[in-house]
Amino acid sequence: MSYGSAKAMNEELNESFESDAIRFESGEGGLPKAVINNLAGTAEVYLHGGQVASFQPAGAAPVLWMSEEAVFAPPKPIRGGTPVCWPWFGPKEGFPQHGLARNREWSVRGTSTMGDSSTKLVLGLSDDDDTRAVWPHTFDLELWVTVGAQLRMDLRTRNRGETPVEIGGALHTYFTVGAIDQTTIHGLEDCEYLDSLAGRERKRQEGPIRFTGEVDRIYLDRSDHTEIEDPVLQRRIRVGKEGSATTVVWNPWIDKAAAMDDFPNDGYQTMVCIETANAADDVHTLAPGEQHVLTQIVELV
Ligand code: TA6
């Protein structure tokens, strides 16, 4: 995006949507972003990919992790925050991994201040010739981002076609931790999972999750939340969810981190992904006109 067009776009967006708590400006790579700042918290959301890039409750350290080597150049997805994986999670023969939503520009559909003084931003993506060439369906997708002491993301899919459509995906959130080898994930004890490092072999989680190597698992998890225990940053992050029966846990560890060009070699030490998903068999078949909402709620507890 050229500087001139980005400047004009931000001026137009601010004319329509700016308030005391939200404004639009050029971010990394000159890409347009919403900057949300209210008494309870701050966040930045890029229109590219409809991607929350940061979240920080008032008085706390940043909660989301962003790669220092992230590339802000469409169509490459931004490495950090919450990439929106949709309408599928993971690899799909002949299609882009994690779907088509995270490498396209979303539009701003509205902003509002909620009763509790949190700030809500609504972004939208609907089908066009380009998306239909990749995935031949008519849809409307909205991401509602609500920022306060919590970060709430609601991903709402509506099937606007004449035939049923199968929808999967994930809110693929990267969290900052002080040290991965001292981090514990609670809430998935005794849960079955598919081990993506072993051909999605079905296994069972013994006790809380700790990290001594690469972890890439789809937990068949119907509970409503997990928690990240971080003794280094002396905090616990609660990751609540609705509309999801699978939770993905991922840390690339040394070799996978070194293999990614937009990920620092030592970046694995201070991040973990907890992804609120509709992955594997946890997909939704929507009749024409039907909708599905996938929700993730992040807060310090
Ligand atoms: O969420 C885990 C995962 O599916 C891993 O297998 C890894 O591929 C990660 O997503 C990141 O995928 P990306 O396409 O963003 O590099």
CSV table of C-alpha atoms and ligand atoms in Angstrom, one decimal:
chain,number,residue,atom,x,y,z
A,1,MET,CA,0.0,0.0,0.0
A,2,SER,CA,1.5,3.3,-1.0
A,3,TYR,CA,1.9,6.0,1.7
A,4,GLY,CA,-0.5,8.4,-0.1
A,5,SER,CA,-3.3,5.8,-0.4
A,6,ALA,CA,-2.7,4.7,3.2
A,7,LYS,CA,-2.8,8.3,4.5
A,8,ALA,CA,-6.0,8.9,2.6
A,9,MET,CA,-7.5,5.7,3.8
A,10,ASN,CA,-6.7,6.5,7.4
A,11,GLU,CA,-8.2,10.0,7.1
A,12,GLU,CA,-11.4,8.4,5.7
A,13,LEU,CA,-11.6,5.8,8.4
A,14,ASN,CA,-11.0,8.4,11.1
A,15,GLU,CA,-13.7,10.6,9.6
A,16,SER,CA,-16.2,7.8,9.9
A,17,PHE,CA,-15.1,5.9,13.0
A,18,GLU,CA,-12.6,7.8,15.2
A,19,SER,CA,-13.6,8.3,18.8
A,20,ASP,CA,-11.8,9.1,22.1
A,21,ALA,CA,-10.8,5.4,22.3
A,22,ILE,CA,-10.0,4.5,18.7
A,23,ARG,CA,-8.2,6.0,15.7
A,24,PHE,CA,-6.7,4.6,12.5
A,25,GLU,CA,-3.1,5.1,11.5
A,26,SER,CA,-0.4,3.5,9.4
A,27,GLY,CA,1.4,0.7,11.2
A,28,GLU,CA,4.3,-1.5,10.3
A,29,GLY,CA,4.9,-1.7,6.5
A,30,GLY,CA,2.5,1.3,6.1
A,31,LEU,CA,-0.4,-1.1,6.7
A,32,PRO,CA,-3.6,0.5,8.2
A,33,LYS,CA,-4.3,-0.4,11.8
A,34,ALA,CA,-6.8,0.5,14.5
A,35,VAL,CA,-5.2,1.8,17.7
A,36,ILE,CA,-7.6,1.2,20.7
A,37,ASN,CA,-6.8,3.0,23.9
A,38,ASN,CA,-9.3,3.1,26.9
A,39,LEU,CA,-9.0,3.2,30.6
A,40,ALA,CA,-9.0,-0.6,30.9
A,41,GLY,CA,-6.7,-1.6,28.1
A,42,THR,CA,-5.0,-1.0,24.8
A,43,ALA,CA,-4.8,-3.0,21.5
A,44,GLU,CA,-3.8,-2.7,17.9
A,45,VAL,CA,-5.7,-4.4,15.1
A,46,TYR,CA,-4.5,-4.6,11.5
A,47,LEU,CA,-7.0,-4.5,8.6
A,48,HIS,CA,-4.6,-7.0,6.8
A,49,GLY,CA,-5.9,-10.3,7.9
A,50,GLY,CA,-8.4,-8.8,10.4
A,51,GLN,CA,-5.6,-9.4,12.9
A,52,VAL,CA,-5.3,-8.3,16.5
A,53,ALA,CA,-1.6,-7.6,16.8
A,54,SER,CA,-1.3,-6.6,20.5
A,55,PHE,CA,-3.3,-6.4,23.7
A,56,GLN,CA,-2.3,-4.9,27.0
A,57,PRO,CA,-4.6,-4.5,30.0
A,58,ALA,CA,-4.0,-1.3,31.9
A,59,GLY,CA,-1.1,-1.7,34.4
A,60,ALA,CA,0.0,-5.0,33.0
A,61,ALA,CA,2.7,-6.2,30.6
A,62,PRO,CA,1.7,-7.1,26.9
A,63,VAL,CA,-0.3,-10.3,26.7
A,64,LEU,CA,0.1,-11.2,23.0
A,65,TRP,CA,3.4,-12.1,21.3
A,66,MET,CA,4.6,-10.5,18.1
A,67,SER,CA,7.6,-11.8,16.2
A,68,GLU,CA,10.3,-9.2,15.9
A,69,GLU,CA,10.8,-10.5,12.4
A,70,ALA,CA,7.2,-10.5,11.4
A,71,VAL,CA,6.7,-9.4,7.8
A,72,PHE,CA,4.0,-6.8,7.2
A,73,ALA,CA,3.7,-7.2,3.5
A,74,PRO,CA,0.4,-8.7,2.1
A,75,PRO,CA,-0.5,-11.4,1.3
A,76,LYS,CA,2.0,-12.8,3.9
A,77,PRO,CA,0.2,-13.4,7.2
A,78,ILE,CA,1.5,-11.4,10.2
A,79,ARG,CA,3.5,-13.7,12.6
A,80,GLY,CA,2.0,-12.9,16.0
A,81,GLY,CA,-1.1,-11.6,17.8
A,82,THR,CA,-4.2,-13.5,16.6
A,83,PRO,CA,-4.1,-14.7,13.0
A,84,VAL,CA,-7.6,-15.6,11.8
A,85,CYS,CA,-7.6,-19.2,10.4
A,86,TRP,CA,-10.7,-19.6,8.3
A,87,PRO,CA,-12.6,-21.4,6.7
A,88,TRP,CA,-10.3,-24.3,7.7
A,89,PHE,CA,-7.5,-24.9,10.2
A,90,GLY,CA,-4.2,-26.4,9.2
A,91,PRO,CA,-2.9,-27.8,5.9
A,92,LYS,CA,-5.4,-28.5,3.0
A,93,GLU,CA,-4.1,-30.2,-0.2
A,94,GLY,CA,-3.8,-27.6,-2.9
A,95,PHE,CA,-5.0,-24.7,-0.7
A,96,PRO,CA,-3.2,-22.1,1.5
A,97,GLN,CA,-2.6,-23.4,5.0
A,98,HIS,CA,-5.1,-22.0,7.6
A,99,GLY,CA,-7.4,-20.7,4.9
A,100,LEU,CA,-7.9,-17.4,3.1
A,101,ALA,CA,-8.9,-14.9,5.7
A,102,ARG,CA,-5.6,-14.0,7.2
A,103,ASN,CA,-3.9,-12.9,3.9
A,104,ARG,CA,-6.6,-10.5,2.8
A,105,GLU,CA,-7.6,-7.0,3.7
A,106,TRP,CA,-10.7,-6.7,5.9
A,107,SER,CA,-13.0,-3.6,6.0
A,108,VAL,CA,-14.1,-1.6,9.0
A,109,ARG,CA,-17.8,-2.0,9.6
A,110,GLY,CA,-18.2,-0.2,12.8
A,111,THR,CA,-16.9,1.0,16.2
A,112,SER,CA,-18.7,1.5,19.5
A,113,THR,CA,-18.1,2.1,23.2
A,114,MET,CA,-19.8,-0.6,25.4
A,115,GLY,CA,-21.5,-0.2,28.7
A,116,ASP,CA,-18.4,-1.1,30.6
A,117,SER,CA,-16.4,1.5,28.7
A,118,SER,CA,-14.7,-1.2,26.6
A,119,THR,CA,-14.2,-0.5,22.9
A,120,LYS,CA,-15.7,-2.7,20.2
A,121,LEU,CA,-14.4,-2.8,16.6
A,122,VAL,CA,-16.2,-4.7,13.9
A,123,LEU,CA,-14.2,-5.8,10.8
A,124,GLY,CA,-15.7,-7.6,7.8
A,125,LEU,CA,-14.7,-9.8,4.9
A,126,SER,CA,-17.0,-11.1,2.3
A,127,ASP,CA,-16.6,-13.2,-0.9
A,128,ASP,CA,-15.3,-11.8,-4.1
A,129,ASP,CA,-14.0,-13.2,-7.4
A,130,ASP,CA,-10.6,-13.6,-5.7
A,131,THR,CA,-11.9,-15.6,-2.8
A,132,ARG,CA,-14.3,-17.6,-4.9
A,133,ALA,CA,-11.4,-18.6,-7.1
A,134,VAL,CA,-9.8,-20.2,-4.0
A,135,TRP,CA,-13.0,-21.4,-2.3
A,136,PRO,CA,-16.2,-21.4,-4.3
A,137,HIS,CA,-18.6,-20.2,-1.7
A,138,THR,CA,-20.6,-17.0,-0.9
A,139,PHE,CA,-20.1,-15.9,2.7
A,140,ASP,CA,-20.0,-13.0,5.1
A,141,LEU,CA,-17.4,-13.0,7.9
A,142,GLU,CA,-17.2,-10.5,10.7
A,143,LEU,CA,-14.7,-10.2,13.6
A,144,TRP,CA,-15.9,-8.4,16.6
A,145,VAL,CA,-12.9,-7.2,18.7
A,146,THR,CA,-13.9,-5.9,22.2
A,147,VAL,CA,-11.0,-4.4,24.2
A,148,GLY,CA,-11.2,-3.6,27.9
A,149,ALA,CA,-9.7,-5.4,30.9
A,150,GLN,CA,-10.4,-8.5,28.7
A,151,LEU,CA,-9.8,-9.0,25.0
A,152,ARG,CA,-12.8,-10.7,23.4
A,153,MET,CA,-12.8,-11.8,19.8
A,154,ASP,CA,-16.0,-13.2,18.1
A,155,LEU,CA,-15.6,-14.6,14.6
A,156,ARG,CA,-19.0,-14.8,13.0
A,157,THR,CA,-19.5,-16.7,9.8
A,158,ARG,CA,-22.7,-16.5,7.8
A,159,ASN,CA,-23.4,-18.8,4.9
A,160,ARG,CA,-24.8,-16.5,2.2
A,161,GLY,CA,-24.9,-19.3,-0.4
A,162,GLU,CA,-27.7,-21.5,-1.7
A,163,THR,CA,-26.1,-24.7,-0.5
A,164,PRO,CA,-24.7,-26.0,2.9
A,165,VAL,CA,-21.0,-25.2,3.6
A,166,GLU,CA,-18.5,-26.8,6.0
A,167,ILE,CA,-16.7,-24.2,8.2
A,168,GLY,CA,-13.6,-24.8,10.4
A,169,GLY,CA,-10.9,-22.4,11.6
A,170,ALA,CA,-9.2,-21.0,14.6
A,171,LEU,CA,-8.3,-17.9,16.5
A,172,HIS,CA,-4.6,-18.7,16.4
A,173,THR,CA,-3.4,-16.6,19.3
A,174,TYR,CA,0.3,-16.1,20.2
A,175,PHE,CA,0.8,-15.4,23.9
A,176,THR,CA,3.9,-13.9,25.6
A,177,VAL,CA,5.5,-16.0,28.4
A,178,GLY,CA,8.6,-15.3,30.4
A,179,ALA,CA,10.2,-18.6,29.7
A,180,ILE,CA,8.5,-21.5,27.9
A,181,ASP,CA,10.4,-24.2,29.9
A,182,GLN,CA,8.9,-22.7,33.1
A,183,THR,CA,5.4,-22.3,31.7
A,184,THR,CA,2.5,-24.7,32.5
A,185,ILE,CA,-0.9,-25.0,30.7
A,186,HIS,CA,-3.8,-26.0,32.9
A,187,GLY,CA,-7.3,-27.1,31.9
A,188,LEU,CA,-6.5,-29.9,29.4
A,189,GLU,CA,-5.6,-32.6,31.9
A,190,ASP,CA,-6.9,-36.1,30.9
A,191,CYS,CA,-8.0,-34.6,27.6
A,192,GLU,CA,-7.5,-36.7,24.4
A,193,TYR,CA,-5.5,-34.9,21.7
A,194,LEU,CA,-4.3,-35.5,18.1
A,195,ASP,CA,-0.5,-35.2,17.9
A,196,SER,CA,0.3,-33.3,14.8
A,197,LEU,CA,4.0,-34.3,15.2
A,198,ALA,CA,3.0,-38.0,14.9
A,199,GLY,CA,0.5,-38.0,12.0
A,200,ARG,CA,-2.3,-36.8,14.3
A,201,GLU,CA,-2.1,-40.0,16.4
A,202,ARG,CA,-4.7,-39.9,19.2
A,203,LYS,CA,-3.2,-39.7,22.7
A,204,ARG,CA,-4.2,-38.6,26.2
A,205,GLN,CA,-2.8,-35.7,28.2
A,206,GLU,CA,-1.3,-36.8,31.5
A,207,GLY,CA,-1.4,-33.9,33.9
A,208,PRO,CA,-0.9,-30.2,33.0
A,209,ILE,CA,1.1,-29.4,29.8
A,210,ARG,CA,4.8,-28.5,30.2
A,211,PHE,CA,7.3,-27.9,27.4
A,212,THR,CA,10.6,-29.7,26.8
A,213,GLY,CA,10.5,-29.8,23.0
A,214,GLU,CA,8.2,-28.9,20.0
A,215,VAL,CA,4.5,-29.3,20.9
A,216,ASP,CA,1.8,-29.2,18.2
A,217,ARG,CA,-1.5,-30.8,19.4
A,218,ILE,CA,-5.2,-30.5,18.7
A,219,TYR,CA,-7.0,-31.2,22.0
A,220,LEU,CA,-10.5,-32.6,21.7
A,221,ASP,CA,-11.6,-30.2,24.4
A,222,ARG,CA,-15.1,-29.3,25.3
A,223,SER,CA,-14.2,-27.3,28.4
A,224,ASP,CA,-14.7,-23.5,28.3
A,225,HIS,CA,-11.2,-22.4,29.2
A,226,THR,CA,-7.5,-23.1,29.7
A,227,GLU,CA,-5.0,-21.2,31.8
A,228,ILE,CA,-1.3,-20.3,31.1
A,229,GLU,CA,0.7,-20.3,34.4
A,230,ASP,CA,3.7,-18.0,34.0
A,231,PRO,CA,5.9,-17.9,37.1
A,232,VAL,CA,8.5,-15.7,35.4
A,233,LEU,CA,6.1,-12.9,34.5
A,234,GLN,CA,4.2,-13.8,37.7
A,235,ARG,CA,0.8,-14.1,36.1
A,236,ARG,CA,-1.9,-16.4,34.8
A,237,ILE,CA,-3.7,-15.8,31.5
A,238,ARG,CA,-7.2,-17.3,31.2
A,239,VAL,CA,-8.2,-18.2,27.7
A,240,GLY,CA,-12.0,-18.7,27.6
A,241,LYS,CA,-13.9,-19.9,24.6
A,242,GLU,CA,-17.3,-20.5,23.1
A,243,GLY,CA,-18.3,-22.3,19.8
A,244,SER,CA,-15.3,-24.5,19.9
A,245,ALA,CA,-14.7,-28.1,20.8
A,246,THR,CA,-10.9,-28.2,20.0
A,247,THR,CA,-8.0,-26.2,21.5
A,248,VAL,CA,-4.6,-26.2,19.7
A,249,VAL,CA,-1.4,-25.9,21.7
A,250,TRP,CA,1.8,-25.1,19.7
A,251,ASN,CA,5.3,-24.2,20.5
A,252,PRO,CA,7.8,-24.6,17.5
A,253,TRP,CA,10.9,-25.1,19.7
A,254,ILE,CA,14.4,-24.8,18.3
A,255,ASP,CA,14.4,-26.4,14.8
A,256,LYS,CA,11.0,-25.2,13.7
A,257,ALA,CA,11.7,-21.7,15.0
A,258,ALA,CA,15.0,-21.7,13.0
A,259,ALA,CA,13.2,-22.8,9.9
A,260,MET,CA,10.7,-19.9,9.8
A,261,ASP,CA,12.0,-16.8,8.1
A,262,ASP,CA,9.7,-14.5,10.1
A,263,PHE,CA,10.4,-16.0,13.5
A,264,PRO,CA,13.6,-15.3,15.6
A,265,ASN,CA,15.6,-18.4,16.3
A,266,ASP,CA,15.2,-17.9,20.1
A,267,GLY,CA,11.6,-16.6,19.8
A,268,TYR,CA,10.2,-20.0,20.9
A,269,GLN,CA,11.5,-19.3,24.4
A,270,THR,CA,9.0,-16.5,25.1
A,271,MET,CA,5.8,-17.6,23.3
A,272,VAL,CA,3.1,-20.2,23.3
A,273,CYS,CA,0.1,-20.5,21.0
A,274,ILE,CA,-3.3,-21.4,22.6
A,275,GLU,CA,-5.7,-21.5,19.7
A,276,THR,CA,-9.5,-21.6,20.1
A,277,ALA,CA,-10.4,-23.8,17.2
A,278,ASN,CA,-12.9,-25.6,15.0
A,279,ALA,CA,-10.2,-28.1,13.9
A,280,ALA,CA,-10.1,-31.8,12.8
A,281,ASP,CA,-13.7,-33.2,13.1
A,282,ASP,CA,-14.9,-30.1,15.0
A,283,VAL,CA,-16.3,-28.4,11.9
A,284,HIS,CA,-19.7,-26.9,11.4
A,285,THR,CA,-21.9,-27.5,8.4
A,286,LEU,CA,-24.0,-24.3,7.9
A,287,ALA,CA,-27.3,-24.4,6.0
A,288,PRO,CA,-27.9,-21.4,3.7
A,289,GLY,CA,-28.4,-18.3,5.9
A,290,GLU,CA,-27.1,-20.1,9.0
A,291,GLN,CA,-24.3,-18.7,11.1
A,292,HIS,CA,-21.6,-19.9,13.5
A,293,VAL,CA,-19.7,-17.8,16.1
A,294,LEU,CA,-16.2,-18.8,17.4
A,295,THR,CA,-15.3,-16.8,20.5
A,296,GLN,CA,-12.1,-16.4,22.4
A,297,ILE,CA,-11.9,-14.3,25.7
A,298,VAL,CA,-8.4,-13.4,27.0
A,299,GLU,CA,-7.8,-12.0,30.5
A,300,LEU,CA,-5.3,-11.9,33.3
A,301,VAL,CA,-6.6,-13.8,36.4
B,1,TA6,O1,-1.3,-24.0,15.1
B,1,TA6,C1,-0.2,-24.9,14.9
B,1,TA6,C2,0.2,-24.9,13.4
B,1,TA6,O2,-0.8,-25.6,12.7
B,1,TA6,C3,1.6,-25.5,13.3
B,1,TA6,O3,1.5,-26.7,12.7
B,1,TA6,C4,2.3,-24.4,12.5
B,1,TA6,O4,2.3,-24.7,11.2
B,1,TA6,C5,1.6,-23.2,12.9
B,1,TA6,O5,0.2,-23.5,12.9
B,1,TA6,C6,1.9,-21.9,12.1
B,1,TA6,O6,1.4,-22.0,10.8
B,1,TA6,P1,1.8,-20.9,9.8
B,1,TA6,O7,1.1,-21.3,8.5
B,1,TA6,O8,1.2,-19.6,10.4
B,1,TA6,O9,3.3,-20.8,9.7
